[in-house]
Amino acid sequence: KRLLFDNNFIYDGEIGISAGGNTPGAYRYTDVTIRNNIFSEIGKSNNTNRNLSWALDLSDNDRALVESNYFLHQPWNTNSYGIAISSPTLRDVTIRTNTFYNINGSALVVSTRAAWSNVHVDGNRFVAPPSNACMVDHTGSFSALTYANNQYSSSGAFCLESQRKTLTDWRLASSETNAQQFTGAFVDPNRTLQTYAA
């Protein structure tokens, strides 16, 4: 209960933060806040040879806020993701104003369930996915989850029920009518820990 992860730099390793997972249980995590963190090059060294590059998992959360984080540079493994939410229970969860850049699997993996309620993905930037990567991989109903005001790279695709879709298809299926193509630029988008240190 009442977990706060604020202003951390999380580098390499197989998993950045897991607020849930393993043994399921209804609403095991309450009042979780994850904000202002940088998840960089998760999975780079592949220490256990399992090819895991998982930055953030949310499972069985009741009241969670994930905001203003950077999920950067996971180009090694196709099973990588920035955020994954797929647990049986989830309510009052907001994922907003995060930046996803150069994620080789999916920036956001969502598998909705019947018990979900009041889940929002709002004002995020999904930018520069490697070729064939899906910015959002969504399975299940949209009834409990609202996408709004997100920006998406023109080079990326969407996966809906394992079918690749365009931004136009996404707007229609998700009802995110205000979804926009990202047109901005970053000062040094390929910066890594090594280049910064140098």
PDB file of C-alpha atoms in Angstrom:
ATOM      1  CA  LYS A   1       0.000   0.000   0.000  1.00  0.00           C
ATOM      2  CA  ARG A   2       1.002   3.621  -0.634  1.00  0.00           C
ATOM      3  CA  LEU A   3       4.089   2.928  -2.756  1.00  0.00           C
ATOM      4  CA  LEU A   4       5.946   5.881  -4.283  1.00  0.00           C
ATOM      5  CA  PHE A   5       8.698   5.614  -6.921  1.00  0.00           C
ATOM      6  CA  ASP A   6       9.784   9.154  -7.782  1.00  0.00           C
ATOM      7  CA  ASN A   7      12.787  10.597  -9.652  1.00  0.00           C
ATOM      8  CA  ASN A   8      14.846   7.418 -10.111  1.00  0.00           C
ATOM      9  CA  PHE A   9      17.192   6.384 -12.913  1.00  0.00           C
ATOM     10  CA  ILE A  10      16.706   2.664 -13.611  1.00  0.00           C
ATOM     11  CA  TYR A  11      19.309   1.181 -15.910  1.00  0.00           C
ATOM     12  CA  ASP A  12      19.727  -2.297 -17.437  1.00  0.00           C
ATOM     13  CA  GLY A  13      18.492  -5.274 -15.414  1.00  0.00           C
ATOM     14  CA  GLU A  14      15.698  -7.472 -16.766  1.00  0.00           C
ATOM     15  CA  ILE A  15      12.768  -5.815 -14.993  1.00  0.00           C
ATOM     16  CA  GLY A  16      12.545  -2.187 -13.929  1.00  0.00           C
ATOM     17  CA  ILE A  17       9.588  -2.104 -11.503  1.00  0.00           C
ATOM     18  CA  SER A  18       6.940  -4.760 -10.971  1.00  0.00           C
ATOM     19  CA  ALA A  19       3.929  -3.638  -8.943  1.00  0.00           C
ATOM     20  CA  GLY A  20       2.212  -6.998  -9.067  1.00  0.00           C
ATOM     21  CA  GLY A  21       2.826 -10.186 -11.008  1.00  0.00           C
ATOM     22  CA  ASN A  22       3.550 -13.771  -9.984  1.00  0.00           C
ATOM     23  CA  THR A  23       0.716 -14.974  -7.703  1.00  0.00           C
ATOM     24  CA  PRO A  24      -2.508 -13.109  -8.629  1.00  0.00           C
ATOM     25  CA  GLY A  25      -4.909 -11.668  -6.084  1.00  0.00           C
ATOM     26  CA  ALA A  26      -7.638  -9.066  -6.331  1.00  0.00           C
ATOM     27  CA  TYR A  27      -6.383  -5.498  -5.842  1.00  0.00           C
ATOM     28  CA  ARG A  28      -3.211  -6.529  -3.999  1.00  0.00           C
ATOM     29  CA  TYR A  29      -1.542  -3.155  -4.655  1.00  0.00           C
ATOM     30  CA  THR A  30      -3.230   0.078  -3.599  1.00  0.00           C
ATOM     31  CA  ASP A  31      -2.232   3.704  -4.068  1.00  0.00           C
ATOM     32  CA  VAL A  32       0.864   3.186  -6.213  1.00  0.00           C
ATOM     33  CA  THR A  33       2.553   6.255  -7.758  1.00  0.00           C
ATOM     34  CA  ILE A  34       5.358   5.921 -10.316  1.00  0.00           C
ATOM     35  CA  ARG A  35       6.482   9.298 -11.648  1.00  0.00           C
ATOM     36  CA  ASN A  36       9.456  11.249 -12.995  1.00  0.00           C
ATOM     37  CA  ASN A  37      11.577   8.118 -13.485  1.00  0.00           C
ATOM     38  CA  ILE A  38      13.850   7.122 -16.363  1.00  0.00           C
ATOM     39  CA  PHE A  39      13.895   3.484 -17.476  1.00  0.00           C
ATOM     40  CA  SER A  40      16.889   3.160 -19.789  1.00  0.00           C
ATOM     41  CA  GLU A  41      18.291   0.194 -21.734  1.00  0.00           C
ATOM     42  CA  ILE A  42      16.395  -2.362 -19.672  1.00  0.00           C
ATOM     43  CA  GLY A  43      17.646  -5.860 -20.559  1.00  0.00           C
ATOM     44  CA  LYS A  44      20.894  -4.727 -22.131  1.00  0.00           C
ATOM     45  CA  SER A  45      23.282  -7.120 -20.393  1.00  0.00           C
ATOM     46  CA  ASN A  46      20.857 -10.118 -20.395  1.00  0.00           C
ATOM     47  CA  ASN A  47      22.371 -11.425 -17.161  1.00  0.00           C
ATOM     48  CA  THR A  48      20.287 -14.610 -16.919  1.00  0.00           C
ATOM     49  CA  ASN A  49      20.105 -15.287 -20.670  1.00  0.00           C
ATOM     50  CA  ARG A  50      16.293 -15.072 -20.636  1.00  0.00           C
ATOM     51  CA  ASN A  51      16.038 -12.156 -23.111  1.00  0.00           C
ATOM     52  CA  LEU A  52      13.798 -10.117 -20.804  1.00  0.00           C
ATOM     53  CA  SER A  53      13.408  -6.357 -21.303  1.00  0.00           C
ATOM     54  CA  TRP A  54      10.424  -5.430 -19.154  1.00  0.00           C
ATOM     55  CA  ALA A  55      10.398  -1.907 -17.726  1.00  0.00           C
ATOM     56  CA  LEU A  56       7.127  -1.721 -15.748  1.00  0.00           C
ATOM     57  CA  ASP A  57       4.376  -4.190 -14.846  1.00  0.00           C
ATOM     58  CA  LEU A  58       1.105  -3.210 -13.176  1.00  0.00           C
ATOM     59  CA  SER A  59      -1.001  -6.103 -11.872  1.00  0.00           C
ATOM     60  CA  ASP A  60      -4.068  -6.132  -9.624  1.00  0.00           C
ATOM     61  CA  ASN A  61      -3.734  -2.426  -8.824  1.00  0.00           C
ATOM     62  CA  ASP A  62      -6.363  -0.285  -7.142  1.00  0.00           C
ATOM     63  CA  ARG A  63      -5.612   3.426  -7.593  1.00  0.00           C
ATOM     64  CA  ALA A  64      -2.334   3.764  -9.485  1.00  0.00           C
ATOM     65  CA  LEU A  65      -0.732   6.727 -11.235  1.00  0.00           C
ATOM     66  CA  VAL A  66       2.092   6.363 -13.759  1.00  0.00           C
ATOM     67  CA  GLU A  67       3.117   9.795 -15.021  1.00  0.00           C
ATOM     68  CA  SER A  68       5.952  11.741 -16.609  1.00  0.00           C
ATOM     69  CA  ASN A  69       8.332   8.796 -16.935  1.00  0.00           C
ATOM     70  CA  TYR A  70      10.747   8.067 -19.791  1.00  0.00           C
ATOM     71  CA  PHE A  71      10.956   4.542 -21.212  1.00  0.00           C
ATOM     72  CA  LEU A  72      14.009   4.536 -23.472  1.00  0.00           C
ATOM     73  CA  HIS A  73      16.092   2.259 -25.686  1.00  0.00           C
ATOM     74  CA  GLN A  74      15.080  -1.386 -25.520  1.00  0.00           C
ATOM     75  CA  PRO A  75      16.212  -2.495 -28.994  1.00  0.00           C
ATOM     76  CA  TRP A  76      17.559  -5.961 -28.171  1.00  0.00           C
ATOM     77  CA  ASN A  77      14.584  -8.248 -27.562  1.00  0.00           C
ATOM     78  CA  THR A  78      11.277  -8.417 -29.395  1.00  0.00           C
ATOM     79  CA  ASN A  79       9.440  -9.343 -26.175  1.00  0.00           C
ATOM     80  CA  SER A  80      10.415  -6.011 -24.605  1.00  0.00           C
ATOM     81  CA  TYR A  81       7.885  -3.472 -23.375  1.00  0.00           C
ATOM     82  CA  GLY A  82       7.674  -0.186 -21.565  1.00  0.00           C
ATOM     83  CA  ILE A  83       4.485  -0.886 -19.592  1.00  0.00           C
ATOM     84  CA  ALA A  84       2.357  -4.027 -19.405  1.00  0.00           C
ATOM     85  CA  ILE A  85      -1.091  -4.261 -17.800  1.00  0.00           C
ATOM     86  CA  SER A  86      -2.912  -7.577 -18.099  1.00  0.00           C
ATOM     87  CA  SER A  87      -4.046  -8.718 -14.650  1.00  0.00           C
ATOM     88  CA  PRO A  88      -7.523  -9.977 -13.709  1.00  0.00           C
ATOM     89  CA  THR A  89      -8.280  -6.895 -11.569  1.00  0.00           C
ATOM     90  CA  LEU A  90      -7.474  -3.241 -12.231  1.00  0.00           C
ATOM     91  CA  ARG A  91      -9.318  -0.063 -11.315  1.00  0.00           C
ATOM     92  CA  ASP A  92      -8.716   3.667 -11.104  1.00  0.00           C
ATOM     93  CA  VAL A  93      -5.401   3.475 -12.963  1.00  0.00           C
ATOM     94  CA  THR A  94      -4.005   6.397 -14.968  1.00  0.00           C
ATOM     95  CA  ILE A  95      -1.017   6.267 -17.330  1.00  0.00           C
ATOM     96  CA  ARG A  96      -0.289   9.805 -18.519  1.00  0.00           C
ATOM     97  CA  THR A  97       2.353  12.144 -19.957  1.00  0.00           C
ATOM     98  CA  ASN A  98       4.980   9.426 -20.350  1.00  0.00           C
ATOM     99  CA  THR A  99       7.463   9.213 -23.233  1.00  0.00           C
ATOM    100  CA  PHE A 100       8.278   5.915 -24.939  1.00  0.00           C
ATOM    101  CA  TYR A 101      11.235   5.917 -27.303  1.00  0.00           C
ATOM    102  CA  ASN A 102      12.946   3.109 -29.249  1.00  0.00           C
ATOM    103  CA  ILE A 103      11.129   0.122 -27.731  1.00  0.00           C
ATOM    104  CA  ASN A 104      11.573  -2.968 -29.898  1.00  0.00           C
ATOM    105  CA  GLY A 105       8.620  -5.019 -28.652  1.00  0.00           C
ATOM    106  CA  SER A 106       5.645  -2.846 -27.695  1.00  0.00           C
ATOM    107  CA  ALA A 107       5.765   0.404 -25.776  1.00  0.00           C
ATOM    108  CA  LEU A 108       2.441  -0.452 -24.110  1.00  0.00           C
ATOM    109  CA  VAL A 109       0.939  -3.939 -23.747  1.00  0.00           C
ATOM    110  CA  VAL A 110      -2.708  -4.081 -22.648  1.00  0.00           C
ATOM    111  CA  SER A 111      -4.920  -7.117 -22.168  1.00  0.00           C
ATOM    112  CA  THR A 112      -8.216  -5.967 -20.676  1.00  0.00           C
ATOM    113  CA  ARG A 113     -10.379  -8.098 -18.386  1.00  0.00           C
ATOM    114  CA  ALA A 114     -14.039  -8.008 -17.401  1.00  0.00           C
ATOM    115  CA  ALA A 115     -13.320  -6.776 -13.862  1.00  0.00           C
ATOM    116  CA  TRP A 116     -11.430  -3.669 -14.960  1.00  0.00           C
ATOM    117  CA  SER A 117     -12.835  -0.189 -14.377  1.00  0.00           C
ATOM    118  CA  ASN A 118     -11.752   3.412 -14.891  1.00  0.00           C
ATOM    119  CA  VAL A 119      -8.399   2.869 -16.628  1.00  0.00           C
ATOM    120  CA  HIS A 120      -6.974   5.826 -18.591  1.00  0.00           C
ATOM    121  CA  VAL A 121      -4.051   6.182 -21.029  1.00  0.00           C
ATOM    122  CA  ASP A 122      -3.773   9.918 -21.647  1.00  0.00           C
ATOM    123  CA  GLY A 123      -1.299  12.379 -23.157  1.00  0.00           C
ATOM    124  CA  ASN A 124       1.593   9.985 -23.722  1.00  0.00           C
ATOM    125  CA  ARG A 125       4.172  10.070 -26.552  1.00  0.00           C
ATOM    126  CA  PHE A 126       4.990   6.867 -28.439  1.00  0.00           C
ATOM    127  CA  VAL A 127       7.976   7.679 -30.636  1.00  0.00           C
ATOM    128  CA  ALA A 128      10.520   6.049 -32.954  1.00  0.00           C
ATOM    129  CA  PRO A 129       9.736   2.363 -32.619  1.00  0.00           C
ATOM    130  CA  PRO A 130      12.122   0.077 -34.526  1.00  0.00           C
ATOM    131  CA  SER A 131      10.686  -1.400 -37.711  1.00  0.00           C
ATOM    132  CA  ASN A 132       7.853  -3.899 -37.187  1.00  0.00           C
ATOM    133  CA  ALA A 133       7.403  -2.871 -33.551  1.00  0.00           C
ATOM    134  CA  CYS A 134       3.913  -2.099 -32.257  1.00  0.00           C
ATOM    135  CA  MET A 135       3.566   1.052 -30.228  1.00  0.00           C
ATOM    136  CA  VAL A 136       0.442  -0.282 -28.520  1.00  0.00           C
ATOM    137  CA  ASP A 137      -0.488  -3.968 -28.354  1.00  0.00           C
ATOM    138  CA  HIS A 138      -4.129  -4.076 -27.238  1.00  0.00           C
ATOM    139  CA  THR A 139      -6.226  -7.193 -26.651  1.00  0.00           C
ATOM    140  CA  GLY A 140      -9.785  -7.218 -25.337  1.00  0.00           C
ATOM    141  CA  SER A 141     -12.590  -4.737 -24.861  1.00  0.00           C
ATOM    142  CA  PHE A 142     -12.215  -0.963 -24.769  1.00  0.00           C
ATOM    143  CA  SER A 143     -15.184  -0.538 -22.420  1.00  0.00           C
ATOM    144  CA  ALA A 144     -13.167  -0.071 -19.212  1.00  0.00           C
ATOM    145  CA  LEU A 145     -10.173   1.687 -20.744  1.00  0.00           C
ATOM    146  CA  THR A 146     -10.004   5.140 -22.315  1.00  0.00           C
ATOM    147  CA  TYR A 147      -7.234   6.309 -24.658  1.00  0.00           C
ATOM    148  CA  ALA A 148      -7.068  10.082 -25.163  1.00  0.00           C
ATOM    149  CA  ASN A 149      -4.709  12.799 -26.401  1.00  0.00           C
ATOM    150  CA  ASN A 150      -1.782  10.472 -27.132  1.00  0.00           C
ATOM    151  CA  GLN A 151       0.828  11.129 -29.842  1.00  0.00           C
ATOM    152  CA  TYR A 152       2.182   8.346 -32.038  1.00  0.00           C
ATOM    153  CA  SER A 153       5.172   8.071 -34.333  1.00  0.00           C
ATOM    154  CA  SER A 154       4.357   7.776 -38.030  1.00  0.00           C
ATOM    155  CA  SER A 155       6.848   4.902 -38.319  1.00  0.00           C
ATOM    156  CA  GLY A 156       4.987   2.691 -35.858  1.00  0.00           C
ATOM    157  CA  ALA A 157       2.007   0.395 -36.023  1.00  0.00           C
ATOM    158  CA  PHE A 158      -0.719  -0.734 -33.643  1.00  0.00           C
ATOM    159  CA  CYS A 159      -1.556  -4.335 -32.779  1.00  0.00           C
ATOM    160  CA  LEU A 160      -5.222  -5.074 -32.144  1.00  0.00           C
ATOM    161  CA  GLU A 161      -6.062  -8.685 -31.354  1.00  0.00           C
ATOM    162  CA  SER A 162      -2.717  -9.609 -32.992  1.00  0.00           C
ATOM    163  CA  GLN A 163      -3.607  -7.751 -36.202  1.00  0.00           C
ATOM    164  CA  ARG A 164      -1.438  -4.844 -37.332  1.00  0.00           C
ATOM    165  CA  LYS A 165      -3.319  -1.574 -37.786  1.00  0.00           C
ATOM    166  CA  THR A 166      -2.662   1.989 -38.915  1.00  0.00           C
ATOM    167  CA  LEU A 167      -3.325   5.178 -36.950  1.00  0.00           C
ATOM    168  CA  THR A 168      -6.594   5.608 -38.846  1.00  0.00           C
ATOM    169  CA  ASP A 169      -7.647   2.072 -37.886  1.00  0.00           C
ATOM    170  CA  TRP A 170      -6.656   2.755 -34.289  1.00  0.00           C
ATOM    171  CA  ARG A 171      -8.760   5.897 -34.019  1.00  0.00           C
ATOM    172  CA  LEU A 172     -11.810   3.980 -35.220  1.00  0.00           C
ATOM    173  CA  ALA A 173     -11.318   0.900 -33.045  1.00  0.00           C
ATOM    174  CA  SER A 174     -10.265   2.629 -29.821  1.00  0.00           C
ATOM    175  CA  SER A 175     -12.470   5.727 -30.114  1.00  0.00           C
ATOM    176  CA  GLU A 176      -9.362   7.835 -29.531  1.00  0.00           C
ATOM    177  CA  THR A 177     -10.511  10.351 -32.092  1.00  0.00           C
ATOM    178  CA  ASN A 178      -7.976  12.940 -30.874  1.00  0.00           C
ATOM    179  CA  ALA A 179      -4.979  10.612 -31.349  1.00  0.00           C
ATOM    180  CA  GLN A 180      -2.255  12.606 -33.100  1.00  0.00           C
ATOM    181  CA  GLN A 181       0.820  11.869 -35.149  1.00  0.00           C
ATOM    182  CA  PHE A 182       3.956  12.952 -33.285  1.00  0.00           C
ATOM    183  CA  THR A 183       5.723  15.793 -35.099  1.00  0.00           C
ATOM    184  CA  GLY A 184       8.120  17.059 -32.447  1.00  0.00           C
ATOM    185  CA  ALA A 185      11.868  16.588 -32.030  1.00  0.00           C
ATOM    186  CA  PHE A 186      14.204  15.800 -29.157  1.00  0.00           C
ATOM    187  CA  VAL A 187      17.548  17.477 -28.466  1.00  0.00           C
ATOM    188  CA  ASP A 188      19.553  14.234 -28.147  1.00  0.00           C
ATOM    189  CA  PRO A 189      17.239  11.254 -28.645  1.00  0.00           C
ATOM    190  CA  ASN A 190      19.990   8.636 -28.896  1.00  0.00           C
ATOM    191  CA  ARG A 191      21.663   9.593 -25.622  1.00  0.00           C
ATOM    192  CA  THR A 192      22.605   6.626 -23.442  1.00  0.00           C
ATOM    193  CA  LEU A 193      24.274   6.323 -20.079  1.00  0.00           C
ATOM    194  CA  GLN A 194      27.628   5.848 -21.814  1.00  0.00           C
ATOM    195  CA  THR A 195      27.343   8.811 -24.153  1.00  0.00           C
ATOM    196  CA  TYR A 196      26.135  11.045 -21.325  1.00  0.00           C
ATOM    197  CA  ALA A 197      29.067   9.982 -19.128  1.00  0.00           C
ATOM    198  CA  ALA A 198      31.489  10.690 -21.973  1.00  0.00           C
TER     199      ALA A 198
END
